[in-house]
PDB file of C-alpha atoms in Angstrom:
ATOM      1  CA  UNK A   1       0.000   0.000   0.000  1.00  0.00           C
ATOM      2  CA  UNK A   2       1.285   3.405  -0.822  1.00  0.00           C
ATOM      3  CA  UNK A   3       1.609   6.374   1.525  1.00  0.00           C
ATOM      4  CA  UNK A   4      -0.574   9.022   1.486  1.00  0.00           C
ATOM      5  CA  UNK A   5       1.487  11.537   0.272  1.00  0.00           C
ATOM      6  CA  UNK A   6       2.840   9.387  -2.505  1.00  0.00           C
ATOM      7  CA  UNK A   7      -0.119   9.120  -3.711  1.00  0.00           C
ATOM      8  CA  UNK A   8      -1.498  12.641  -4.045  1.00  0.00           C
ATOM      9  CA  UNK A   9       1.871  13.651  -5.274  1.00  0.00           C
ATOM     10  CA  UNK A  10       1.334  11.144  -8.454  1.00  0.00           C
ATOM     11  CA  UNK A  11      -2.006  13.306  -9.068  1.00  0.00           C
ATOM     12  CA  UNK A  12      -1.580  14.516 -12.599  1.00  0.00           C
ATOM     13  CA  UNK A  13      -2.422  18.429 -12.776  1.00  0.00           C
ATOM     14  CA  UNK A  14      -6.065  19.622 -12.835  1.00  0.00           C
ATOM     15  CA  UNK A  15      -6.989  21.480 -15.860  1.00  0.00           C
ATOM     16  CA  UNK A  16      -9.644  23.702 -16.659  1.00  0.00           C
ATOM     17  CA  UNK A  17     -12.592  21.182 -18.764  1.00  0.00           C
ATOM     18  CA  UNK A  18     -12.983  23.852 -21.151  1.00  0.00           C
ATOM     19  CA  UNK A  19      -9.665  25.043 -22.223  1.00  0.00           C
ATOM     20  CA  UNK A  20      -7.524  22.787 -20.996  1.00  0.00           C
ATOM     21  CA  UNK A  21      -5.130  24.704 -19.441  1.00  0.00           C
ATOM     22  CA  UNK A  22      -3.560  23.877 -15.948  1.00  0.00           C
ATOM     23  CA  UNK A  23      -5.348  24.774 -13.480  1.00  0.00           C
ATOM     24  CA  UNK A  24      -3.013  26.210 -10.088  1.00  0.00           C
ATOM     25  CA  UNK A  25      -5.318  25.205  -7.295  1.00  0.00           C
ATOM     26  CA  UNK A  26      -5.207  22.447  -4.886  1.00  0.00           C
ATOM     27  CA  UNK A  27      -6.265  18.653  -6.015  1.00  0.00           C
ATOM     28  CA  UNK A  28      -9.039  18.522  -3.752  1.00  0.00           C
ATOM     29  CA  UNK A  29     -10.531  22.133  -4.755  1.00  0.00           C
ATOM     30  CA  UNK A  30     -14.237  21.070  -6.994  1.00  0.00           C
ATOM     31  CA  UNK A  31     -13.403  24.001  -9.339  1.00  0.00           C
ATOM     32  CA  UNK A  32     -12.787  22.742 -12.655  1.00  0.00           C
ATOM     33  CA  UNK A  33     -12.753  25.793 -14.942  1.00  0.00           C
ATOM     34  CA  UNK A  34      -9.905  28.108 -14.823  1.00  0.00           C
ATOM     35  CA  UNK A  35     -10.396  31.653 -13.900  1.00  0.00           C
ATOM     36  CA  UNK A  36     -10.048  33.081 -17.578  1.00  0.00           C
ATOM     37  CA  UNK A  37     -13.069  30.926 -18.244  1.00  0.00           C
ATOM     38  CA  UNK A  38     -15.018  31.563 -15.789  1.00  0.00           C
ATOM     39  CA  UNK A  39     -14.445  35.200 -16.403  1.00  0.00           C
ATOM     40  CA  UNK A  40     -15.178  35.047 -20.442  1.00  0.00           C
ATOM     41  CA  UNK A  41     -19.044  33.262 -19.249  1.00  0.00           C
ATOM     42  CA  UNK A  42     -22.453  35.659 -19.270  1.00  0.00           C
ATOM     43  CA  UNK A  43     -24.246  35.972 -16.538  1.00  0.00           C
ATOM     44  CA  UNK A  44     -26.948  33.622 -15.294  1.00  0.00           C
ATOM     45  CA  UNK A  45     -29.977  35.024 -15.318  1.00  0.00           C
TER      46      UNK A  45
END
C-alpha cells in the first residue's frame, strides 16, 4: 500500500474542462474551470 502523500503527489495536474489549461489550485478544490473561463461566461440570469 502506498503512503498518502505518494499518492497525491502522483495526481496529474487539474486542468480547466474547457480550455484545458492547468489549473493552479489544490487537487481537492471542486473548481474545474480556470479563472479566464469563468471570467469570459455571461451571466446567469
Amino acid at each position: 500500500m502506498k503512503p498518502v502523500l505518494e499518492f497525491f503527489r502522483q495526481l496529474p495536474p487539474k486542468v480547466c474542462h474547457q480550455c484545458g489549461e492547468k489549473i493552479d489550485e489544490q487537487a481537492d478544490c471542486y473548481q474545474n474551470t480556470c479563472h479566464r473561463c469563468v471570467d469570459e461566461q455571461p451571466p446567469v440570469m
